[in-house]
Amino acid sequence: MRCGYEVIIIGGGHAGAEAAWAAANLLPNAGSVALVTPDPASIGVMSCNPAIGGLAKGQLVREIDALGGLMGLAADASGIMFKVLNSSRGPAVRGPRCQSDKHAYAHAVRAMIESRPEIDIIPGMVGRIITEPIRGSSRRRAVGVELTQGADDQTISLRAGAVILTTGTFMRGLMHTGETRTPGGRAGAPTSGALSRDLESMGFELGRLKTGTPPRLDRRSIDWDSLQAQWGDDDPAPFSDLAPASWSAGGVGGLKLDRFPLIEQIACRQTRTSPEAHEAIRQNLHRAPMFSGQITSRGPRYCPSVEDKVVRFPDRESHGVFLEPESLSCDSVYCNGIATSLPTDVQDVIVRTMPGCENAKIIQYGYAVEYDSVRPHQIRATGETKAVEGLFLAGQINGTSGYEEAAAQGLVAGVNGARRARAEGDWTLARDEAYIGVLMDDLVTRTPVEPYRMFTSRAEHRLLLRSDNAPDRLTPIARELGLLSSTGLGALRGQVFDRRTEALDRVRREIDRASAAPEPLDLVLRRPGSGVGTLREALADVELDPTVARGVWETAYAERLYAPYIVRQRGEIRRQREMESRRIPGWVEYGSFEGLRAEAREALARFQPETYGQAGRLEGVTPADLILLSVLVGRGRGAGGGVRAQAGV
């Protein structure tokens, strides 16, 4: 085994896989990236809901794909039900989603990772980050990891220029089902306490968060045909712009992707909880870990447990439950809507009083997981920690929830880890460039008290950050970064983007020409009831390359629909970018700025914003505080009231 790498990634979940893929795109030498995971067979596993995308999350997946990532391709290869959510509303808030075959998804991710000669997959459990002092500084840098392997726990050290932690729920993970507590970050998987202790020894502030999962049922024991069917779209759309017509017969990254959808499409079923179940829950709240005091950490309020729902909505007699098949190769069914940590006997009542589930067999009971996270005010928008140079964090370790949020962070950390290893500059995305930029900025300007989830409402520029135009916004950036190679998958993505750009420019010209008519097409497209079909009918003579046509028509329509609002939004962005470009000097010690309110000083000292734009988004910092901060910095008042040279400002 080689011991020297450019980047080491710890963890093979969604963040780790995306980090390894992005780093490999930038570090083309064989064996430049190490992916360390306790069980290589678990790379890409879908621990909870076997689904990708959704509202705002679908935008993240499209952005990951536009930047050369793997999540969209894996979802397209494994999707068994594709559906665009909010399809009746405007393009800015629509969210592509697919129900995945969880085994096919994990297989696709592993196949892609294993196809890369740049990535070495190393089995082992990391217990320590190796650091060394930075000459002339009180800070330290990450230079490798120490891990154990095999039944005899043989210790091995690996060295690298950057280390990326993507530990998910495995740091001191503790699973709860009723009064029963079991160490682990996922059913059947181990937990790690060594990394938590190591991070604490380096001075990191850790917190505890909680997530949960529902029971799984045996489909053969459900009266499936008696329940209302929920089908996907008749004309499903893929996540990746590498549409089937562009996929070579040889496949992509070891996958055979010669058509779309690739595998059989199926329906989910809908049922509901019962008054009897609600009464059983109320009678057993003292046995529920979230209510008994056994769990004190916060869970996601937007995805509450069924016991939370019963307590918060006492007048509701039932709550909807979607029965979602987890795979075509097994009979496991995911009960979306009844995540719970109640005792098994209460879960039996909940399940068997749902219509169609009277004789249902529970394959796996629901449980809650408590785990350690690193408070994200300790990272920068690159994913790099402020305390230790070259150490990056991505995924649930940063207090987020969801496969898509994890993968987005993994991509950012993978790019910046590779750039750090090569002594290149930082790379970030702004809030007006991508949902990924919104995600990373939210993490470094707010401390989540519950797992963070992306919503369209978090993006103030969502008219610009649509799922349809992700490649137009981000693929040129991917090219500039070097994420698109000149051969293989990168070259294919570049070719598809060029075809899309050419076709989109043509449609824009045709719309402009048609808008010179007595009834401008621009105005027709903004009328209530108009849609992509209106545009295609108006330009019926325009034939486009079929490999890009669908996305081009959608983008062209959305651009004209929102045109007046986009002009206004771009003006706001120009004004905001002035604040984003103004950096706060590193010498500033906010405690010495006695003119600032105590709340503002505390927030600024805690988060250490890098720009005035970030400072203005901190909770507890007002516009008046920001103006005063600018004045004080301009005067050069640093630590102890001493005046700093203007060159330092």
XYZ file of C-alpha atoms in Angstrom:
649
model
C 0.000 0.000 0.000
C 1.288 3.441 -0.868
C 1.358 5.949 2.010
C 1.582 9.282 0.189
C -1.403 11.007 -1.477
C -2.421 14.491 -2.484
C -5.867 14.275 -0.867
C -7.314 11.844 1.695
C -11.102 11.553 2.085
C -12.523 9.875 5.190
C -15.933 8.322 4.583
C -17.595 6.791 1.528
C -21.073 8.290 1.817
C -22.553 10.902 -0.491
C -20.170 13.658 0.628
C -17.125 11.405 0.505
C -17.903 9.958 -2.925
C -18.470 13.410 -4.425
C -15.298 14.766 -2.771
C -13.235 11.889 -4.159
C -14.742 12.320 -7.646
C -14.097 16.082 -7.718
C -10.551 15.717 -6.389
C -9.830 13.019 -8.984
C -11.068 15.336 -11.738
C -8.457 17.901 -10.674
C -5.633 15.482 -9.795
C -5.307 13.250 -12.870
C -2.369 11.147 -11.675
C -3.059 7.538 -10.708
C -3.288 7.050 -6.946
C -3.475 10.766 -6.111
C -6.635 10.421 -3.977
C -7.272 8.047 -1.052
C -10.840 7.212 -0.030
C -10.772 5.621 3.434
C -13.897 3.817 4.634
C -14.527 1.048 7.188
C -16.438 -0.972 4.582
C -15.772 -0.351 0.863
C -18.956 -2.289 0.055
C -20.974 0.485 1.742
C -19.792 3.274 -0.576
C -22.847 5.137 -1.887
C -25.302 3.432 0.491
C -28.646 5.202 0.931
C -29.038 4.989 4.709
C -32.479 6.584 4.855
C -34.978 7.452 2.135
C -34.025 5.859 -1.220
C -34.672 9.078 -3.141
C -32.635 11.836 -4.764
C -33.717 15.435 -5.334
C -36.929 17.252 -4.487
C -37.712 20.899 -3.811
C -34.410 22.844 -3.757
C -32.574 19.529 -3.374
C -33.181 18.806 -7.059
C -31.511 22.115 -7.896
C -28.477 21.024 -5.876
C -28.247 17.764 -7.839
C -28.495 19.622 -11.151
C -25.724 21.972 -10.006
C -23.518 19.082 -8.922
C -24.000 17.567 -12.373
C -23.211 20.852 -14.122
C -19.921 20.948 -12.187
C -18.980 17.459 -13.341
C -20.223 15.560 -10.291
C -21.552 12.022 -10.070
C -24.848 12.203 -8.109
C -27.053 13.037 -11.093
C -25.587 10.222 -13.180
C -26.040 7.700 -10.365
C -29.640 8.839 -9.855
C -30.402 8.531 -13.576
C -28.906 5.036 -13.619
C -30.984 3.838 -10.657
C -34.246 5.796 -10.721
C -37.448 3.748 -10.558
C -39.849 6.734 -10.393
C -39.051 10.228 -11.702
C -41.250 13.204 -10.925
C -40.862 16.993 -11.062
C -42.354 18.458 -7.899
C -44.264 21.762 -8.075
C -44.717 21.215 -11.816
C -47.879 23.338 -11.753
C -45.937 26.313 -10.386
C -43.232 28.510 -11.886
C -39.897 27.103 -13.125
C -37.982 28.756 -10.259
C -39.556 26.546 -7.579
C -39.844 23.254 -9.432
C -37.759 20.406 -8.061
C -36.783 17.254 -9.971
C -36.893 14.113 -7.816
C -36.490 10.401 -8.320
C -37.210 7.355 -6.241
C -34.094 5.222 -6.558
C -33.424 1.545 -6.376
C -31.112 1.799 -3.366
C -28.981 -1.172 -4.382
C -28.651 0.041 -7.984
C -27.746 3.535 -6.754
C -24.972 2.295 -4.467
C -23.718 0.006 -7.239
C -23.615 2.947 -9.660
C -21.632 5.134 -7.242
C -19.170 2.334 -6.463
C -18.747 1.528 -10.164
C -17.931 5.143 -10.936
C -15.478 5.491 -8.039
C -13.810 2.162 -8.865
C -13.444 3.213 -12.514
C -11.094 6.037 -11.550
C -7.386 5.080 -11.417
C -6.806 8.312 -9.495
C -8.716 6.939 -6.477
C -7.378 4.271 -4.115
C -10.110 2.779 -1.897
C -8.598 1.885 1.480
C -10.509 -0.091 4.131
C -9.942 1.135 7.664
C -11.163 3.176 10.614
C -9.523 6.593 11.024
C -8.882 7.550 14.637
C -6.546 10.516 14.356
C -5.762 13.439 12.078
C -2.008 13.937 11.809
C -1.074 17.618 12.073
C 2.143 19.581 12.260
C 2.883 23.212 13.214
C 3.065 25.856 10.513
C 6.407 27.608 10.671
C 6.102 31.139 11.988
C 2.493 30.638 13.072
C 0.564 29.339 16.069
C -1.682 27.360 13.724
C -1.287 23.785 12.525
C -1.852 22.010 9.221
C -3.297 18.578 8.474
C -0.724 16.331 6.823
C -2.334 12.901 7.040
C -4.345 10.385 9.021
C -3.768 7.415 11.284
C -6.070 4.445 10.745
C -6.522 0.873 11.915
C -7.147 -2.134 9.698
C -8.081 -5.775 10.090
C -9.081 -7.921 13.006
C -5.814 -7.117 14.785
C -6.329 -3.335 14.387
C -3.023 -2.798 12.641
C -2.125 0.913 12.695
C -1.241 2.600 9.400
C -0.323 6.225 8.696
C -1.132 7.971 5.407
C 0.236 11.369 4.389
C -1.408 13.987 2.158
C -1.579 17.678 1.367
C -5.233 17.868 2.432
C -7.638 15.781 4.512
C -11.442 15.798 4.073
C -13.699 14.467 6.852
C -17.112 13.179 5.727
C -18.138 11.076 8.720
C -21.944 11.335 8.408
C -23.688 10.146 11.577
C -20.834 7.890 12.693
C -18.995 10.105 15.187
C -20.174 8.749 18.547
C -23.367 7.631 16.793
C -26.047 6.259 19.113
C -29.257 4.634 17.825
C -32.487 4.779 19.856
C -35.558 2.549 19.627
C -37.674 3.104 22.719
C -35.551 2.559 25.818
C -33.026 0.524 23.802
C -29.804 2.298 22.876
C -27.279 0.798 20.470
C -23.931 2.317 19.411
C -23.838 2.894 15.659
C -24.337 5.484 12.967
C -26.617 3.270 10.879
C -28.312 -0.072 11.414
C -25.658 -2.770 11.173
C -22.736 -0.316 11.005
C -20.210 0.644 13.712
C -19.589 3.995 15.381
C -16.400 5.944 16.014
C -15.517 7.855 19.152
C -11.814 8.304 18.442
C -12.303 11.013 15.810
C -14.615 13.002 18.094
C -12.006 12.924 20.851
C -9.269 13.873 18.395
C -11.233 16.883 17.114
C -11.957 17.981 20.674
C -8.263 17.744 21.502
C -7.577 20.133 18.608
C -9.992 22.648 20.131
C -13.046 22.121 17.926
C -16.469 22.796 19.429
C -18.714 19.783 18.862
C -22.475 19.524 19.155
C -25.041 16.727 19.109
C -27.742 16.456 16.479
C -30.434 13.878 15.819
C -32.050 12.344 12.794
C -34.421 9.432 12.379
C -35.727 6.829 9.995
C -39.059 4.948 9.673
C -39.748 1.216 9.717
C -39.345 -0.895 6.577
C -42.037 -3.385 5.577
C -42.144 -6.549 3.529
C -44.090 -5.652 0.401
C -45.453 -9.215 0.113
C -47.275 -8.703 3.420
C -49.032 -5.495 2.263
C -52.387 -5.422 0.465
C -50.619 -3.445 -2.248
C -53.303 -3.339 -4.918
C -55.913 -1.956 -2.497
C -53.949 1.268 -2.028
C -53.916 4.402 -4.175
C -51.054 4.349 -6.683
C -48.628 7.256 -7.035
C -46.923 7.209 -10.432
C -44.089 9.321 -11.725
C -44.172 11.608 -14.769
C -45.288 10.159 -18.083
C -42.296 11.783 -19.779
C -39.596 11.638 -17.092
C -36.645 14.007 -17.229
C -33.128 12.921 -16.236
C -31.013 14.833 -13.720
C -27.876 14.786 -15.821
C -27.363 16.748 -19.004
C -25.500 13.736 -20.313
C -28.805 12.570 -21.746
C -29.205 9.038 -23.102
C -28.572 10.102 -26.688
C -25.159 11.345 -25.546
C -24.180 8.273 -23.535
C -21.840 6.013 -25.436
C -22.634 2.347 -25.808
C -19.615 1.674 -23.616
C -21.291 3.399 -20.685
C -20.194 6.133 -18.303
C -17.763 5.453 -15.478
C -18.251 1.707 -15.731
C -22.050 1.993 -16.114
C -24.089 0.898 -19.120
C -26.311 3.928 -19.723
C -27.727 3.576 -23.213
C -31.343 4.584 -22.580
C -33.517 6.526 -20.152
C -35.096 5.481 -17.914
C -32.557 2.722 -17.575
C -34.576 0.360 -15.376
C -38.231 -0.518 -14.805
C -40.481 2.308 -13.572
C -42.901 1.502 -10.761
C -45.522 3.201 -8.586
C -45.503 3.964 -4.887
C -48.635 3.542 -2.780
C -50.345 5.939 -0.382
C -51.865 5.107 2.989
C -52.336 6.962 6.304
C -52.010 6.672 10.046
C -55.090 5.980 12.165
C -56.752 7.465 15.272
C -55.950 4.204 17.046
C -52.260 4.670 16.275
C -52.350 8.280 17.479
C -53.862 7.166 20.780
C -51.183 4.495 21.181
C -48.523 7.129 20.564
C -50.008 9.500 23.140
C -50.205 6.690 25.698
C -46.526 5.838 25.162
C -44.858 9.246 24.902
C -43.064 8.505 28.180
C -41.274 5.709 26.297
C -40.339 7.910 23.324
C -36.666 9.005 23.599
C -37.429 12.530 22.352
C -40.047 13.029 25.064
C -38.580 10.977 27.919
C -35.358 13.005 28.021
C -33.277 10.131 26.692
C -32.491 12.301 23.624
C -31.751 15.973 24.255
C -30.389 16.952 20.828
C -32.551 18.613 18.191
C -33.945 16.823 15.182
C -35.150 18.307 11.875
C -38.487 20.087 12.402
C -39.277 19.988 8.654
C -39.131 16.182 8.746
C -40.662 15.421 12.139
C -41.155 12.017 13.665
C -44.690 10.652 13.775
C -44.761 11.209 17.553
C -43.844 14.874 16.951
C -46.711 15.175 14.468
C -49.231 13.716 16.915
C -48.139 16.124 19.659
C -47.920 19.206 17.426
C -51.188 18.555 15.573
C -53.519 17.033 18.196
C -56.651 17.660 16.110
C -55.423 15.611 13.136
C -56.909 12.121 12.991
C -54.423 10.888 10.415
C -51.223 11.764 8.569
C -50.342 10.675 5.047
C -47.804 7.910 4.543
C -46.132 6.999 1.249
C -45.067 3.396 0.823
C -41.957 3.530 -1.372
C -40.309 0.343 -2.693
C -36.593 0.458 -1.916
C -35.426 -1.764 -4.764
C -36.498 -3.959 -7.653
C -34.298 -6.713 -6.241
C -35.898 -6.993 -2.792
C -39.297 -6.564 -1.130
C -38.343 -3.838 1.373
C -40.743 -0.864 1.479
C -39.834 2.499 3.047
C -42.664 4.121 5.080
C -42.213 7.786 4.218
C -44.013 9.860 6.857
C -43.659 7.818 10.039
C -40.033 8.253 11.106
C -39.996 7.174 14.731
C -37.919 6.039 17.688
C -40.869 4.596 19.619
C -40.611 1.077 21.085
C -41.174 -1.801 18.705
C -44.565 -2.767 20.158
C -45.887 0.756 19.483
C -44.450 0.681 15.959
C -46.380 -2.551 15.410
C -49.618 -0.707 16.256
C -48.764 2.280 14.032
C -48.039 0.080 11.034
C -50.808 -2.483 11.381
C -53.552 0.096 11.785
C -52.651 1.731 8.462
C -55.022 0.753 5.620
C -53.510 -2.032 3.530
C -50.950 -2.869 6.219
C -53.098 -4.879 8.613
C -50.897 -7.953 8.124
C -47.678 -6.125 7.338
C -44.396 -7.661 8.411
C -41.828 -5.164 9.722
C -38.387 -5.981 8.290
C -36.571 -3.226 10.185
C -37.965 -1.048 12.948
C -37.528 2.717 12.883
C -34.924 4.375 15.060
C -33.383 7.743 15.866
C -29.652 8.452 15.622
C -27.750 10.935 17.766
C -24.310 11.908 16.501
C -21.533 14.451 16.887
C -21.212 17.393 14.542
C -18.712 20.232 14.327
C -20.345 23.619 14.795
C -19.991 25.078 11.270
C -18.925 28.564 12.405
C -15.518 26.861 12.597
C -15.276 26.326 8.813
C -14.895 28.637 5.854
C -17.070 28.668 2.738
C -14.486 26.376 1.119
C -15.186 23.678 3.731
C -11.726 24.182 5.246
C -11.540 24.540 9.019
C -10.310 27.841 10.391
C -8.223 26.217 13.128
C -6.349 23.604 11.073
C -5.089 24.389 7.590
C -5.718 21.671 5.039
C -8.472 19.991 7.088
C -11.868 20.088 5.370
C -15.316 19.019 6.592
C -18.302 18.034 4.448
C -21.754 16.573 5.037
C -23.583 15.836 8.266
C -20.473 16.597 10.288
C -21.283 20.250 9.453
C -24.813 19.972 10.824
C -26.671 19.401 7.568
C -29.281 16.819 6.602
C -29.834 15.114 3.279
C -27.873 13.298 0.608
C -27.931 16.304 -1.722
C -26.604 18.818 0.823
C -23.855 16.350 1.727
C -22.858 15.768 -1.899
C -22.767 19.512 -2.613
C -20.426 20.087 0.325
C -18.333 17.121 -0.754
C -17.844 18.633 -4.192
C -16.780 21.991 -2.703
C -14.408 20.314 -0.249
C -13.010 18.011 -2.941
C -12.222 20.917 -5.252
C -10.653 23.011 -2.500
C -8.801 20.058 -0.985
C -7.192 19.365 -4.357
C -6.365 23.038 -4.785
C -4.900 23.201 -1.270
C -2.727 20.161 -2.015
C -1.442 21.966 -5.113
C -0.964 25.278 -3.233
C -3.623 26.945 -5.383
C -6.159 29.549 -4.287
C -9.560 29.010 -2.708
C -12.711 28.467 -4.762
C -16.194 29.429 -3.636
C -19.575 30.061 -5.203
C -21.597 33.178 -4.391
C -25.223 33.177 -3.280
C -26.271 34.556 -6.662
C -24.367 31.849 -8.564
C -25.757 28.626 -7.112
C -27.790 26.960 -4.405
C -24.443 25.421 -3.455
C -23.249 28.955 -2.726
C -26.324 29.605 -0.582
C -25.706 26.375 1.334
C -22.053 27.093 2.099
C -22.744 30.722 3.025
C -25.596 29.742 5.354
C -23.304 27.276 7.121
C -20.583 29.855 7.814
C -22.946 32.652 8.890
C -25.376 30.678 11.061
C -25.042 27.953 13.675
C -27.842 25.439 13.074
C -29.661 24.254 16.186
C -31.224 21.516 14.066
C -30.005 19.665 10.957
C -29.874 22.155 8.061
C -31.961 21.447 4.979
C -32.045 23.421 1.741
C -35.298 25.155 0.741
C -36.042 27.385 -2.256
C -36.996 30.109 0.239
C -33.371 30.253 1.439
C -32.234 31.462 -1.999
C -33.065 35.145 -2.443
C -32.004 34.903 -6.112
C -34.006 31.772 -6.930
C -35.373 33.255 -10.176
C -31.796 32.999 -11.444
C -30.935 29.714 -9.711
C -33.358 27.419 -11.499
C -32.792 23.732 -12.115
C -33.155 24.220 -15.878
C -30.240 26.668 -16.240
C -27.708 24.954 -13.944
C -25.338 24.098 -16.842
C -25.417 27.667 -18.180
C -24.450 28.994 -14.754
C -21.882 26.421 -13.707
C -20.409 24.349 -16.533
C -18.231 27.280 -17.724
C -16.929 27.492 -14.141
C -16.224 23.747 -14.171
C -14.244 24.194 -17.379
C -12.233 27.046 -15.924
C -11.449 25.052 -12.772
C -10.322 22.037 -14.787
C -13.142 19.751 -13.648
C -13.885 18.796 -17.264
C -11.050 16.747 -18.703
C -10.225 16.772 -22.399
C -11.063 13.082 -22.683
C -13.705 10.666 -21.437
C -16.622 11.872 -19.356
C -15.321 15.444 -19.008
C -14.969 15.813 -22.761
C -18.462 14.410 -23.298
C -19.918 16.897 -20.834
C -18.141 19.733 -22.621
C -19.489 18.619 -25.990
C -23.051 18.408 -24.679
C -22.741 21.871 -23.144
C -21.472 23.351 -26.417
C -24.423 21.836 -28.292
C -26.784 23.235 -25.667
C -25.248 26.715 -25.850
C -25.513 26.801 -29.631
C -29.158 25.679 -29.564
C -30.114 28.088 -26.779
C -28.568 31.036 -28.591
C -30.557 30.102 -31.685
C -33.854 29.956 -29.788
C -33.130 33.322 -28.132
C -32.579 34.894 -31.552
C -35.800 33.393 -32.869
C -37.759 34.732 -29.869
C -36.315 38.208 -30.442
C -37.283 38.009 -34.107
C -40.804 36.837 -33.241
C -41.156 39.578 -30.643
C -40.888 42.188 -33.348
C -44.321 41.092 -34.619
C -47.515 43.046 -33.778
C -48.090 40.712 -30.821
C -44.654 40.273 -29.177
C -43.875 36.674 -28.245
C -42.240 37.931 -25.021
C -45.616 39.170 -23.794
C -47.456 36.048 -24.946
C -45.124 33.881 -22.854
C -45.905 35.906 -19.716
C -49.652 35.453 -19.948
C -51.385 33.170 -17.437
C -51.669 29.667 -18.804
C -48.650 29.919 -21.070
C -45.883 27.338 -20.885
C -43.072 25.650 -22.757
C -45.648 24.295 -25.186
C -46.652 27.878 -26.072
C -43.057 28.660 -27.037
C -42.567 25.483 -29.027
C -45.812 26.059 -30.930
C -44.802 29.641 -31.751
C -41.425 28.432 -33.056
C -42.662 25.203 -34.630
C -40.265 25.563 -37.565
C -37.191 25.587 -35.303
C -35.583 22.151 -35.089
C -33.004 21.531 -32.366
C -30.485 18.816 -31.605
C -32.654 16.190 -29.834
C -29.940 15.508 -27.243
C -30.362 19.007 -25.773
C -33.752 20.200 -27.063
C -35.847 19.562 -23.942
C -33.617 21.556 -21.599
C -33.116 24.366 -24.113
C -36.854 24.939 -24.577
C -37.400 24.974 -20.798
C -34.620 27.503 -20.195
C -35.648 29.776 -23.050
C -39.223 29.872 -21.748
C -38.183 30.557 -18.135
C -35.846 33.374 -19.199
C -38.655 35.232 -20.974
C -41.243 34.488 -18.282
C -39.089 36.077 -15.573
C -37.281 38.654 -17.741
C -38.483 41.864 -15.973
C -37.798 40.402 -12.542
C -34.391 39.076 -13.563
C -33.315 42.562 -14.699
C -34.274 43.933 -11.277
C -32.564 41.058 -9.469
C -29.315 41.524 -11.380
C -29.276 45.145 -10.285
C -29.581 44.071 -6.664
C -26.757 41.573 -7.153
C -24.420 44.253 -8.516
C -24.988 46.338 -5.388
C -24.484 43.371 -3.066
C -21.262 42.257 -4.740
C -19.520 45.412 -3.574
C -19.976 44.218 0.014
C -18.912 40.682 -0.898
C -15.677 41.910 -2.457
C -14.717 44.001 0.588
C -12.630 41.743 2.791
C -12.261 42.206 6.536
C -8.561 42.165 7.478
C -7.373 39.188 9.467
C -5.861 41.300 12.256
C -9.245 42.529 13.502
C -10.078 41.588 17.107
C -13.739 42.376 17.545
C -13.583 42.422 21.339
C -11.546 45.637 21.153
C -14.246 47.461 19.157
C -16.089 48.825 22.173
C -18.282 51.015 20.003
C -20.018 47.942 18.603
C -22.973 46.459 20.445
C -22.086 43.456 22.606
C -24.346 41.160 20.543
C -22.630 42.195 17.313
C -19.152 41.779 18.822
C -20.055 38.294 20.028
C -21.434 37.203 16.629
C -18.474 38.624 14.720
C -15.931 37.051 17.072
C -17.664 33.673 16.884
C -18.000 33.439 13.105
C -14.949 35.486 12.025
C -16.536 36.556 8.690
C -14.147 37.012 5.794
C -16.110 39.753 4.005
C -18.498 42.550 4.934
C -21.171 40.674 2.996
C -20.819 37.651 5.275
C -20.751 39.912 8.339
C -24.018 41.539 7.295
C -25.761 38.145 7.171
C -24.804 37.142 10.698
C -27.576 36.863 13.252
C -27.162 39.724 15.688
C -25.407 42.108 13.251
C -27.480 45.072 12.061
C -26.814 47.409 9.097
C -25.795 50.081 11.637
C -23.260 47.655 13.136
C -21.842 47.006 9.684
C -21.365 50.720 8.973
C -19.633 51.227 12.323
C -17.423 48.182 11.741
C -16.315 49.620 8.413
C -15.441 52.941 10.063
C -13.492 51.285 12.878
C -11.538 49.077 10.517
C -10.850 52.072 8.306
C -9.332 53.856 11.277
C -7.081 50.872 11.782
C -8.126 50.186 15.377
C -6.874 46.660 16.056
C -6.205 44.604 19.146
C -5.667 46.620 22.308
C -6.791 49.818 20.635
C -3.540 50.117 18.687
C -3.607 51.727 15.238
C -2.677 49.400 12.379
C -0.975 50.482 9.185
C -3.394 51.314 6.407
C -1.603 48.751 4.257
C -3.058 46.126 6.568
C -6.545 47.408 5.834
